[in-house]
Coordinates of N, CA and C in Angstrom, one line a residue:
M1 N 4.3 -27.0 -1.6 CA 2.7 -26.7 -1.3 C 2.2 -26.8 -2.6
G2 N 0.8 -27.1 -2.8 CA 0.0 -27.1 -4.0 C 0.2 -25.7 -4.5
T3 N 0.0 -24.6 -3.7 CA -0.3 -23.2 -4.2 C 1.3 -22.8 -5.0
E4 N 2.4 -23.5 -4.5 CA 3.8 -23.1 -5.0 C 3.8 -23.5 -6.6
K5 N 3.1 -25.0 -6.2 CA 3.3 -25.6 -7.6 C 2.6 -25.0 -8.8
A6 N 1.1 -24.6 -8.4 CA 0.2 -24.2 -9.4 C 0.8 -22.8 -9.8
L7 N 1.4 -21.8 -9.1 CA 2.0 -20.7 -9.5 C 3.0 -21.0 -10.3
S8 N 4.0 -21.9 -10.2 CA 5.1 -22.2 -11.1 C 4.6 -22.6 -12.3
E9 N 3.8 -23.6 -12.3 CA 3.0 -24.1 -13.4 C 2.4 -23.0 -14.4
A10 N 2.0 -22.2 -13.7 CA 1.2 -21.1 -14.2 C 2.0 -19.9 -15.1
G11 N 3.3 -20.2 -14.6 CA 4.5 -19.0 -15.2 C 4.5 -17.8 -14.6
I12 N 4.7 -17.6 -13.5 CA 4.4 -16.2 -12.9 C 5.4 -15.3 -13.6
L13 N 6.7 -15.5 -14.0 CA 7.5 -14.7 -14.6 C 7.4 -14.6 -16.2
K14 N 6.3 -15.4 -16.8 CA 6.2 -15.2 -18.2 C 4.9 -14.8 -18.7
T15 N 3.8 -15.2 -17.6 CA 2.6 -14.9 -18.3 C 2.1 -13.6 -18.0
T16 N 1.1 -13.2 -18.8 CA 0.5 -11.8 -18.8 C -0.8 -11.8 -18.0
D17 N -1.2 -13.0 -17.5 CA -2.6 -13.1 -17.0 C -2.6 -12.4 -15.7
L18 N -3.4 -11.5 -15.5 CA -3.5 -10.9 -14.3 C -4.1 -11.7 -13.0
C19 N -4.6 -12.8 -13.3 CA -5.2 -13.7 -12.2 C -3.9 -14.2 -11.5
V20 N -2.9 -14.6 -12.3 CA -1.7 -15.3 -11.7 C -1.1 -14.3 -10.7
A21 N -1.0 -13.0 -11.1 CA -0.4 -11.9 -10.4 C -1.2 -11.7 -9.0
Q22 N -2.8 -11.9 -9.3 CA -3.5 -11.7 -8.0 C -3.2 -12.9 -7.0
A23 N -3.2 -13.9 -7.7 CA -3.1 -15.2 -6.7 C -1.6 -15.3 -6.1
S24 N -0.5 -14.7 -7.0 CA 0.7 -14.6 -6.3 C 0.7 -13.4 -5.1
L25 N -0.2 -12.5 -5.2 CA -0.2 -11.5 -4.2 C -0.8 -12.2 -2.9
I26 N -2.0 -12.9 -3.2 CA -2.5 -13.4 -2.0 C -1.8 -14.4 -1.3
Y27 N -1.0 -15.2 -2.1 CA -0.2 -16.1 -1.4 C 1.1 -15.3 -0.7
L28 N 1.6 -14.5 -1.2 CA 2.8 -14.0 -0.5 C 2.2 -13.2 0.8
K29 N 0.8 -12.6 0.7 CA 0.3 -11.9 2.1 C 0.4 -13.1 3.2
S30 N 0.1 -14.3 2.9 CA 0.0 -15.5 3.8 C 1.4 -16.2 4.1
A31 N 2.2 -15.9 3.1 CA 3.5 -16.9 3.2 C 4.3 -16.6 4.2
G32 N 4.3 -15.3 4.9 CA 5.3 -14.8 6.0 C 5.1 -15.7 7.2
H33 N 4.0 -16.3 7.3 CA 3.8 -17.3 8.8 C 4.6 -18.4 8.4
W34 N 4.8 -18.8 7.2 CA 5.5 -20.1 7.0 C 7.0 -20.1 6.6
Y35 N 7.5 -19.1 5.9 CA 8.8 -18.8 5.6 C 9.5 -17.7 6.2
G36 N 8.9 -16.6 7.0 CA 9.3 -15.6 7.4 C 9.5 -14.4 6.4
M37 N 9.5 -13.2 6.8 CA 9.3 -12.0 6.1 C 10.4 -11.7 5.4
R38 N 11.6 -12.3 5.6 CA 12.9 -12.0 4.6 C 12.4 -12.6 3.2
T39 N 12.0 -14.0 3.3 CA 11.8 -14.6 2.3 C 10.6 -13.9 1.2
V40 N 9.7 -13.5 2.1 CA 8.5 -13.0 1.3 C 8.8 -11.6 0.7
W41 N 9.9 -10.8 1.5 CA 10.4 -9.4 0.9 C 11.1 -9.9 -0.3
M42 N 11.8 -10.9 -0.5 CA 12.6 -11.0 -1.8 C 11.6 -11.8 -2.8
M43 N 10.6 -12.4 -2.4 CA 9.7 -12.9 -3.7 C 8.8 -11.8 -3.9
S44 N 8.6 -10.6 -3.0 CA 7.8 -9.6 -3.5 C 8.4 -8.6 -4.5
G45 N 9.8 -8.6 -4.6 CA 10.5 -8.2 -5.6 C 10.1 -8.8 -6.9
I46 N 9.7 -9.9 -7.1 CA 9.6 -10.7 -8.4 C 8.1 -10.3 -8.8
L47 N 7.3 -10.2 -7.6 CA 5.9 -9.8 -8.1 C 5.8 -8.6 -8.6
V48 N 6.5 -7.6 -8.1 CA 6.7 -6.2 -8.5 C 7.3 -6.0 -9.9
R49 N 8.2 -6.7 -10.2 CA 8.9 -6.8 -11.5 C 7.8 -7.3 -12.2
A50 N 7.2 -8.4 -12.0 CA 6.3 -9.1 -13.2 C 5.1 -8.3 -13.4
A51 N 4.7 -7.5 -12.4 CA 3.5 -6.5 -12.7 C 3.9 -5.4 -13.4
M52 N 5.0 -4.8 -13.3 CA 5.5 -3.9 -14.2 C 5.9 -4.3 -15.7
S53 N 6.1 -5.6 -15.8 CA 6.4 -6.2 -16.9 C 5.1 -6.1 -17.9
V54 N 4.1 -6.2 -17.1 CA 2.8 -6.3 -18.0 C 2.1 -5.0 -17.9
G55 N 2.9 -3.9 -17.5 CA 2.4 -2.5 -17.6 C 1.5 -2.0 -16.4
L56 N 1.3 -2.7 -15.2 CA 0.4 -2.3 -14.3 C 0.5 -1.0 -13.7
H57 N 1.9 -0.4 -13.8 CA 2.4 0.7 -13.1 C 2.0 1.8 -14.0
C58 N 1.3 1.6 -15.4 CA 1.0 2.7 -16.1 C -0.6 2.4 -16.2
D59 N -1.2 3.9 -16.2 CA -2.7 3.6 -16.2 C -3.3 3.2 -17.5
G60 N -4.4 2.8 -17.4 CA -5.1 2.0 -18.6 C -5.2 2.9 -19.5
V61 N -5.4 4.4 -19.4 CA -5.5 5.2 -20.5 C -4.5 5.2 -21.4
A62 N -3.2 4.7 -20.9 CA -2.3 4.6 -21.9 C -2.2 3.6 -22.8
F63 N -3.2 2.8 -22.7 CA -3.4 1.6 -23.5 C -4.8 1.9 -24.4
P64 N -4.7 2.3 -25.7 CA -6.4 2.7 -26.4 C -7.1 1.6 -26.5
N65 N -6.5 0.2 -26.6 CA -7.4 -0.8 -26.9 C -7.9 -1.5 -25.5
M66 N -7.6 -1.0 -24.4 CA -8.1 -1.4 -23.1 C -9.3 -0.9 -22.6
S67 N -10.3 -2.0 -22.2 CA -11.4 -1.7 -21.7 C -11.6 -0.9 -20.5
R68 N -12.6 -0.2 -20.1 CA -12.6 0.7 -19.0 C -12.8 -0.3 -17.9
F69 N -13.3 -1.2 -17.9 CA -13.2 -2.2 -16.9 C -11.9 -3.0 -16.3
E70 N -11.3 -3.4 -17.6 CA -9.9 -4.0 -17.2 C -9.0 -2.8 -16.7
A71 N -9.1 -1.8 -17.3 CA -8.3 -0.6 -16.5 C -8.5 -0.4 -15.2
E72 N -9.7 -0.4 -14.7 CA -10.3 -0.3 -13.2 C -9.8 -1.5 -12.4
M73 N -9.5 -2.7 -13.1 CA -9.1 -3.8 -12.5 C -7.7 -4.0 -12.1
R74 N -6.9 -3.3 -13.1 CA -5.7 -3.4 -13.0 C -5.3 -2.3 -12.0
R75 N -5.8 -1.0 -11.9 CA -5.7 -0.1 -10.9 C -5.8 -0.8 -9.5
R76 N -6.8 -1.5 -9.4 CA -7.0 -2.2 -8.1 C -5.8 -3.0 -7.7
L77 N -5.4 -3.9 -8.6 CA -4.3 -4.9 -8.5 C -3.0 -4.1 -8.1
W78 N -2.8 -3.2 -9.0 CA -1.6 -2.4 -8.8 C -1.3 -1.9 -7.3
W79 N -2.4 -1.0 -6.9 CA -2.4 -0.4 -5.6 C -2.3 -1.3 -4.4
H80 N -3.2 -2.5 -4.6 CA -2.8 -3.5 -3.7 C -1.2 -4.1 -3.6
I81 N -0.7 -4.0 -4.7 CA 0.8 -4.6 -4.7 C 1.7 -3.5 -4.0
C82 N 1.4 -2.2 -4.3 CA 2.0 -1.1 -3.6 C 2.1 -1.1 -2.2
C83 N 0.7 -1.2 -1.7 CA 0.4 -1.2 -0.3 C 1.0 -2.4 0.4
F84 N 1.2 -3.5 -0.2 CA 1.7 -4.7 0.2 C 3.4 -4.3 0.5
D85 N 3.9 -3.6 -0.8 CA 5.4 -3.4 -0.6 C 5.7 -2.5 0.4
A86 N 4.7 -1.5 0.8 CA 5.1 -0.6 1.8 C 5.0 -1.5 3.3
R87 N 4.1 -2.4 3.2 CA 4.1 -3.2 4.7 C 5.0 -3.9 4.8
I88 N 5.6 -4.6 3.6 CA 7.0 -5.1 3.6 C 8.1 -4.4 4.1
S89 N 8.1 -3.2 3.7 CA 9.3 -2.6 4.1 C 9.4 -2.0 5.4
Q90 N 8.2 -2.3 6.1 CA 8.1 -1.8 7.7 C 8.6 -3.0 8.4
C91 N 8.3 -4.1 7.9 CA 9.0 -5.4 8.6 C 10.4 -5.7 8.3
Y92 N 10.9 -5.4 7.1 CA 12.1 -6.0 6.8 C 13.1 -5.0 6.0
A93 N 12.5 -4.4 4.9 CA 13.4 -3.7 4.0 C 13.8 -2.3 4.7
P94 N 14.8 -1.7 4.2 CA 15.0 -0.3 4.6 C 14.4 0.6 4.0
E95 N 13.6 0.5 2.9 CA 12.9 1.4 2.2 C 11.9 0.7 1.2
I96 N 11.1 1.4 0.6 CA 9.9 0.8 -0.1 C 10.7 0.7 -1.5
M97 N 10.1 -0.3 -2.4 CA 10.8 -0.7 -3.4 C 10.0 0.3 -4.7
I98 N 8.6 0.4 -4.5 CA 7.8 1.2 -5.5 C 7.8 2.5 -5.2
T99 N 8.4 3.4 -5.8 CA 8.5 4.9 -5.6 C 7.5 5.7 -6.5
N100 N 7.1 6.7 -6.3 CA 5.9 7.3 -6.8 C 6.6 7.8 -8.2
S101 N 7.8 8.1 -8.5 CA 8.4 8.3 -9.9 C 8.4 7.0 -10.8
M102 N 8.0 5.9 -10.2 CA 7.9 4.6 -11.2 C 6.6 4.4 -11.7
L103 N 5.6 5.3 -11.2 CA 4.2 4.8 -11.7 C 3.4 6.2 -12.2
D104 N 2.3 5.8 -12.8 CA 1.3 7.0 -13.0 C -0.3 6.5 -13.0
T105 N -0.2 5.2 -12.7 CA -1.5 4.5 -12.4 C -2.4 5.1 -11.4
K106 N -3.4 5.7 -11.8 CA -4.4 6.3 -10.8 C -4.9 5.3 -9.8
E107 N -5.3 5.9 -8.5 CA -5.9 5.1 -7.5 C -7.2 4.5 -7.9
P108 N -7.5 3.3 -7.4 CA -9.1 2.9 -7.8 C -10.1 3.8 -7.6
T109 N -11.1 3.8 -8.3 CA -12.2 4.7 -8.0 C -12.9 4.2 -6.9
N110 N -13.5 5.0 -6.2 CA -14.3 4.8 -4.8 C -15.6 4.3 -5.3
C111 N -15.7 3.1 -5.7 CA -17.3 2.8 -6.0 C -17.5 1.1 -5.6
N112 N -18.5 0.7 -5.8 CA -19.0 -0.7 -5.4 C -18.7 -1.5 -6.4
D113 N -18.5 -2.8 -6.4 CA -18.3 -3.7 -7.5 C -19.7 -3.8 -8.4
E114 N -20.8 -3.6 -7.9 CA -21.8 -3.4 -8.7 C -22.0 -2.1 -9.4
D115 N -21.2 -1.4 -9.5 CA -20.9 -0.2 -10.3 C -20.2 -0.4 -11.6
L116 N -19.7 -1.5 -11.7 CA -18.8 -2.0 -12.7 C -19.5 -3.0 -13.6
D117 N -19.1 -2.8 -14.8 CA -19.7 -3.7 -15.7 C -18.5 -4.1 -17.0
V118 N -18.4 -5.2 -17.4 CA -17.5 -5.5 -18.2 C -17.5 -4.7 -19.6
N119 N -18.8 -4.3 -19.7 CA -19.0 -3.7 -21.1 C -19.0 -2.2 -21.0
M120 N -18.7 -1.5 -19.7 CA -19.0 0.1 -19.6 C -18.2 0.7 -20.6
Q121 N -18.6 1.8 -21.1 CA -17.9 2.6 -22.1 C -17.1 3.8 -21.3
K122 N -17.5 4.1 -20.0 CA -16.9 5.5 -19.3 C -16.2 4.9 -18.1
E123 N -15.4 6.0 -17.7 CA -15.1 5.8 -16.2 C -16.0 5.5 -15.1
P124 N -16.0 4.5 -14.1 CA -16.9 4.5 -13.1 C -17.0 5.9 -12.3
V125 N -18.2 6.1 -12.0 CA -18.4 7.4 -11.2 C -18.1 7.1 -9.7
A126 N -17.3 8.0 -9.2 CA -16.9 7.7 -7.5 C -18.0 8.1 -6.6
R127 N -18.3 7.3 -5.5 CA -19.3 7.7 -4.7 C -18.6 8.6 -3.6
E128 N -19.6 9.1 -2.6 CA -19.1 9.9 -1.4 C -18.7 9.2 -0.3
G129 N -19.3 8.2 -0.2 CA -19.5 7.4 1.2 C -18.5 6.2 1.1
F130 N -18.8 5.4 2.2 CA -17.9 4.0 2.2 C -18.3 3.0 1.2
T131 N -17.3 2.5 0.4 CA -17.8 1.5 -0.7 C -16.6 0.3 -0.6
D132 N -17.0 -0.4 -1.5 CA -16.2 -1.8 -1.4 C -14.6 -1.5 -1.7
V133 N -14.3 -0.3 -1.9 CA -12.9 0.0 -2.3 C -12.3 1.1 -1.3
S134 N -13.2 1.4 -0.4 CA -12.6 2.4 0.3 C -11.5 2.0 1.3
F135 N -11.5 0.6 1.9 CA -10.4 0.3 2.7 C -9.0 0.2 2.0
T136 N -9.2 -0.1 0.4 CA -8.1 0.0 -0.5 C -7.5 1.3 -0.4
L137 N -8.4 2.3 -0.4 CA -7.9 3.8 -0.5 C -7.6 4.2 0.9
M138 N -8.0 3.7 2.1 CA -7.4 3.9 3.3 C -5.8 3.5 3.2
M139 N -5.3 2.1 2.8 CA -4.4 1.7 2.7 C -3.5 2.6 1.8
C140 N -3.9 3.0 0.7 CA -3.2 4.0 -0.2 C -2.6 5.0 0.7
E141 N -3.5 5.6 1.3 CA -3.2 6.8 2.3 C -2.1 6.5 3.2
L142 N -2.3 5.4 4.0 CA -1.3 4.9 4.7 C 0.0 4.9 4.1
R143 N 0.1 4.1 3.0 CA 1.3 4.3 2.2 C 2.0 5.6 1.9
R144 N 1.1 6.6 1.5 CA 1.6 8.0 1.5 C 2.2 8.4 2.6
L145 N 1.6 8.2 3.6 CA 2.2 8.7 5.0 C 3.5 8.0 5.5
H146 N 3.6 6.7 4.9 CA 4.7 5.9 5.2 C 5.8 6.5 4.5
V147 N 5.6 6.7 3.3 CA 6.7 7.2 2.4 C 6.9 8.8 2.8
H148 N 6.2 9.6 3.3 CA 6.4 10.8 3.8 C 7.3 10.7 5.0
V149 N 7.1 9.6 6.0 CA 7.7 9.6 7.1 C 9.4 9.1 7.1
L150 N 9.4 8.4 5.9 CA 10.5 7.7 5.6 C 11.6 9.0 5.0
S151 N 11.0 9.8 4.1 CA 11.8 10.8 3.3 C 11.8 11.6 4.3
S152 N 11.3 12.0 5.6 CA 11.7 12.9 6.5 C 12.5 12.4 7.7
M153 N 13.0 11.1 7.7 CA 13.9 10.5 8.7 C 15.0 11.3 9.3
S154 N 15.7 11.9 8.3 CA 16.9 12.6 8.7 C 16.4 13.8 9.5
A155 N 15.4 14.6 9.2 CA 14.9 15.5 10.0 C 14.1 15.3 11.2
L156 N 13.5 14.1 11.2 CA 12.9 13.8 12.6 C 13.9 13.3 13.5
L157 N 15.1 12.9 13.2 CA 16.2 12.4 14.1 C 17.1 13.5 14.4
D158 N 17.0 14.6 13.8 CA 17.8 15.7 14.2 C 17.3 16.4 15.5
T159 N 17.7 17.6 15.8 CA 17.3 18.2 17.1 C 16.9 19.6 16.8
G160 N 16.3 20.5 17.5 CA 15.9 21.7 17.4 C 14.7 22.1 16.4
E161 N 14.7 23.1 15.9 CA 13.6 23.9 15.1 C 13.4 22.6 13.8
R162 N 14.4 22.1 13.2 CA 14.4 21.3 12.1 C 13.5 20.2 12.4
Q163 N 13.7 19.6 13.6 CA 13.2 18.2 14.0 C 11.6 18.7 14.4
Q164 N 11.4 19.7 15.1 CA 10.0 20.0 15.5 C 9.2 20.4 14.2
A165 N 9.7 21.0 13.2 CA 9.0 21.4 12.0 C 8.7 20.1 11.2
A166 N 9.4 19.2 11.1 CA 9.3 17.7 10.4 C 8.1 17.1 11.2
R167 N 8.4 17.2 12.5 CA 7.2 16.5 13.3 C 5.9 17.2 13.1
R168 N 5.9 18.4 13.2 CA 4.5 18.8 13.1 C 3.8 18.8 11.8
N169 N 4.9 18.7 10.8 CA 4.2 18.4 9.4 C 3.7 16.9 9.2
A170 N 4.4 16.0 9.8 CA 4.1 14.7 9.8 C 2.8 14.4 10.6
L171 N 2.6 15.1 11.6 CA 1.4 15.0 12.6 C 0.2 15.6 11.9
R172 N 0.5 16.7 11.4 CA -0.7 17.4 10.6 C -1.0 16.4 9.5
R173 N -0.3 15.9 8.8 CA -0.6 14.9 7.6 C -1.5 13.7 8.4
I174 N -1.0 13.2 9.2 CA -1.6 11.9 9.8 C -3.0 12.5 10.3
E175 N -3.4 13.5 11.0 CA -4.6 14.2 11.2 C -5.5 14.3 10.2
Q176 N -4.9 14.9 9.0 CA -5.6 15.0 7.9 C -6.1 13.6 7.4
A177 N -5.3 12.8 7.4 CA -5.9 11.4 6.8 C -6.8 10.9 7.7
R178 N -7.0 11.2 9.1 CA -8.0 10.7 10.0 C -9.2 11.3 9.8
Q179 N -9.3 12.4 9.3 CA -10.3 13.2 9.2 C -10.8 12.9 7.8
W180 N -10.0 12.6 6.6 CA -10.6 12.1 5.4 C -11.2 10.9 5.4
A181 N -10.7 9.9 6.4 CA -11.3 8.4 6.6 C -12.5 8.7 7.3
K182 N -12.5 9.7 8.3 CA -14.0 9.8 9.1 C -15.1 10.1 8.1
T183 N -14.8 11.1 7.1 CA -15.9 11.6 6.1 C -16.3 10.2 5.3
K184 N -15.3 9.3 4.9 CA -15.6 8.2 4.2 C -16.7 7.3 5.1
V185 N -16.5 7.2 6.3 CA -17.6 6.3 7.3 C -18.9 7.2 7.5
E186 N -18.5 8.5 7.8 CA -19.8 9.1 8.4 C -20.8 9.6 7.0
H187 N -20.2 9.7 5.8 CA -21.1 10.2 4.7 C -21.7 8.9 4.0
S188 N -21.4 7.5 4.5 CA -22.0 6.4 3.8 C -23.6 6.3 4.3
R189 N -24.3 6.1 3.3 CA -25.7 5.7 3.7 C -26.2 4.4 4.2
R190 N -25.3 3.5 3.7 CA -25.6 2.2 4.1 C -24.5 1.7 5.1
K191 N -24.8 1.4 6.1 CA -23.8 1.1 7.4 C -23.6 -0.4 7.0
R192 N -22.2 -0.8 7.2 CA -21.8 -2.2 7.2 C -21.2 -2.4 8.5
P193 N -21.4 -3.6 9.1 CA -20.6 -4.0 10.1 C -19.2 -4.0 9.9
I194 N -18.6 -4.2 8.7 CA -17.2 -4.1 8.5 C -16.6 -2.7 8.6
Q195 N -17.5 -1.8 8.6 CA -17.1 -0.4 8.6 C -16.3 -0.2 9.8
A196 N -16.9 -0.4 11.0 CA -16.4 -0.3 12.3 C -15.1 -0.9 12.4
F197 N -14.9 -2.1 11.8 CA -13.5 -2.8 11.9 C -12.6 -2.0 11.1
M198 N -12.7 -1.6 9.9 CA -11.9 -0.8 9.2 C -11.7 0.5 9.7
D199 N -12.4 1.1 10.2 CA -12.2 2.6 10.9 C -11.3 2.2 12.0
F200 N -11.5 1.1 12.9 CA -10.6 1.0 14.2 C -9.3 0.5 13.6
L201 N -9.2 -0.1 12.6 CA -7.9 -0.7 12.1 C -7.0 0.6 11.5
F202 N -7.8 1.4 10.8 CA -7.0 2.4 10.3 C -6.7 3.6 11.2
N203 N -7.6 3.9 12.2 CA -7.0 4.6 13.2 C -6.0 4.2 14.3
M204 N -6.0 2.7 14.3 CA -4.9 2.2 15.2 C -3.6 2.3 14.5
L205 N -3.5 2.3 13.2 CA -2.3 2.3 12.3 C -1.7 3.7 12.2
L206 N -2.9 4.7 12.3 CA -2.3 6.0 12.3 C -1.9 6.5 13.7
N207 N -2.4 5.8 14.7 CA -1.9 6.0 16.1 C -0.4 5.5 16.3
Q208 N -0.2 4.4 15.6 CA 0.9 3.8 15.7 C 2.2 4.7 15.0
L209 N 1.6 5.2 14.0 CA 2.8 6.0 13.1 C 2.9 7.4 14.0
G210 N 1.7 7.9 14.4 CA 1.9 9.1 15.4 C 2.8 8.9 16.7
I211 N 3.1 7.7 17.1 CA 3.7 7.4 18.2 C 5.2 7.5 17.8
I212 N 5.4 6.8 16.6 CA 6.8 6.8 16.0 C 7.3 8.3 15.7
V213 N 6.5 9.0 15.2 CA 6.8 10.5 14.9 C 6.9 11.1 16.2
R214 N 6.2 10.9 17.2 CA 6.3 11.7 18.4 C 7.4 11.4 19.5
D215 N 7.6 10.3 19.5 CA 8.7 9.6 20.5 C 10.3 9.5 19.6
T216 N 10.9 10.4 19.9 CA 12.3 10.4 19.2 C 13.0 8.9 19.4
N217 N 12.8 8.4 20.6 CA 13.4 7.1 21.0 C 12.7 5.9 20.1
V218 N 11.5 5.9 20.1 CA 10.9 4.9 19.2 C 11.3 5.1 17.9
F219 N 11.3 6.4 17.1 CA 11.7 6.6 16.0 C 13.2 6.3 15.6
A220 N 14.1 6.4 16.8 CA 15.4 6.1 16.4 C 15.7 4.6 16.4
K221 N 15.0 3.9 17.1 CA 15.0 2.5 17.0 C 14.3 1.8 15.9
W222 N 13.4 2.5 15.5 CA 12.6 2.1 14.0 C 13.8 2.4 12.9
A223 N 14.4 3.4 13.0 CA 15.4 3.9 12.0 C 16.6 3.0 12.0
S224 N 17.1 2.7 13.2 CA 18.2 2.1 13.4 C 18.0 0.7 13.0
L225 N 16.8 0.1 13.0 CA 16.4 -1.3 12.6 C 16.7 -1.4 11.0
H226 N 16.3 -0.3 10.5 CA 16.2 -0.1 8.8 C 17.7 -0.3 8.4
E227 N 18.4 0.6 9.3 CA 20.1 1.0 8.9 C 20.6 -0.6 9.2
R228 N 20.3 -1.1 10.3 CA 20.9 -2.7 10.6 C 20.6 -3.5 9.3
V229 N 19.3 -3.7 9.1 CA 19.1 -4.5 8.0 C 19.7 -4.3 6.6
S230 N 20.0 -3.0 6.5 CA 20.7 -2.4 5.1 C 22.2 -2.9 5.4
R231 N 22.7 -2.7 6.4 CA 24.2 -3.2 6.5 C 24.3 -4.9 6.3
R232 N 23.3 -5.4 7.1 CA 23.4 -6.9 6.8 C 23.1 -7.4 5.6
I233 N 22.3 -6.6 4.7 CA 22.1 -7.2 3.4 C 23.6 -6.8 2.5
L234 N 24.1 -5.8 2.7 CA 25.4 -5.4 2.1 C 26.3 -6.4 2.4
S235 N 26.5 -6.7 3.7 CA 27.7 -7.6 4.2 C 27.4 -9.0 3.7
S236 N 26.1 -9.3 3.4 CA 25.7 -10.7 3.0 C 26.3 -10.8 1.5
L237 N 26.3 -9.6 0.8 CA 26.9 -9.7 -0.7 C 28.2 -9.6 -1.0
R238 N 28.9 -9.4 0.0 CA 30.3 -9.2 -0.1 C 31.1 -10.5 0.0

């Protein structure tokens, strides 16, 4: 395909051009329909390593000569990659590749594109309501919940009080995320048609995660799938 040839010629493994990483991410998000999620999962590992090789996992404040504008753009790209990694792990991998201990990059500022300027000297000011970045921040919140559920897997599959405590904690965090997103939408002065869709999608994904946490059978099947994938990967390496 033309996209694959262009990315190859751009040198995804060698270049430090962020546009190449952006193009690779967009390509991988659509490649699953053509090559399957296993292939996309493996290729996403290359993207993550390429992003880390240019320091996307480190916040822009760590680079004194970096402009505020570039630092903000790097945050947006890095967290898109993090959220993509979390989504891929739900489809195929037993766990996420990017852990919180691997990064210190701040999440993108909740502002509109018009608030940014290539020559700005200060950090952009975060807005209260819904912005061009709000959906990205919603996906970051979903990623945090996904990481929490994965880390609580053994407790959620247990019985008795340990399971109930883990379930209450997970459901509480899901409801907190729902209320947080609600404030983003309600406090927006300018209503956009896409807000209703994003609000619906975010709540649908929260409901899906809530069902997995509440229903032990569903969660057991989900966890079992992750375990089977792990065994399949290990057996293929022997």
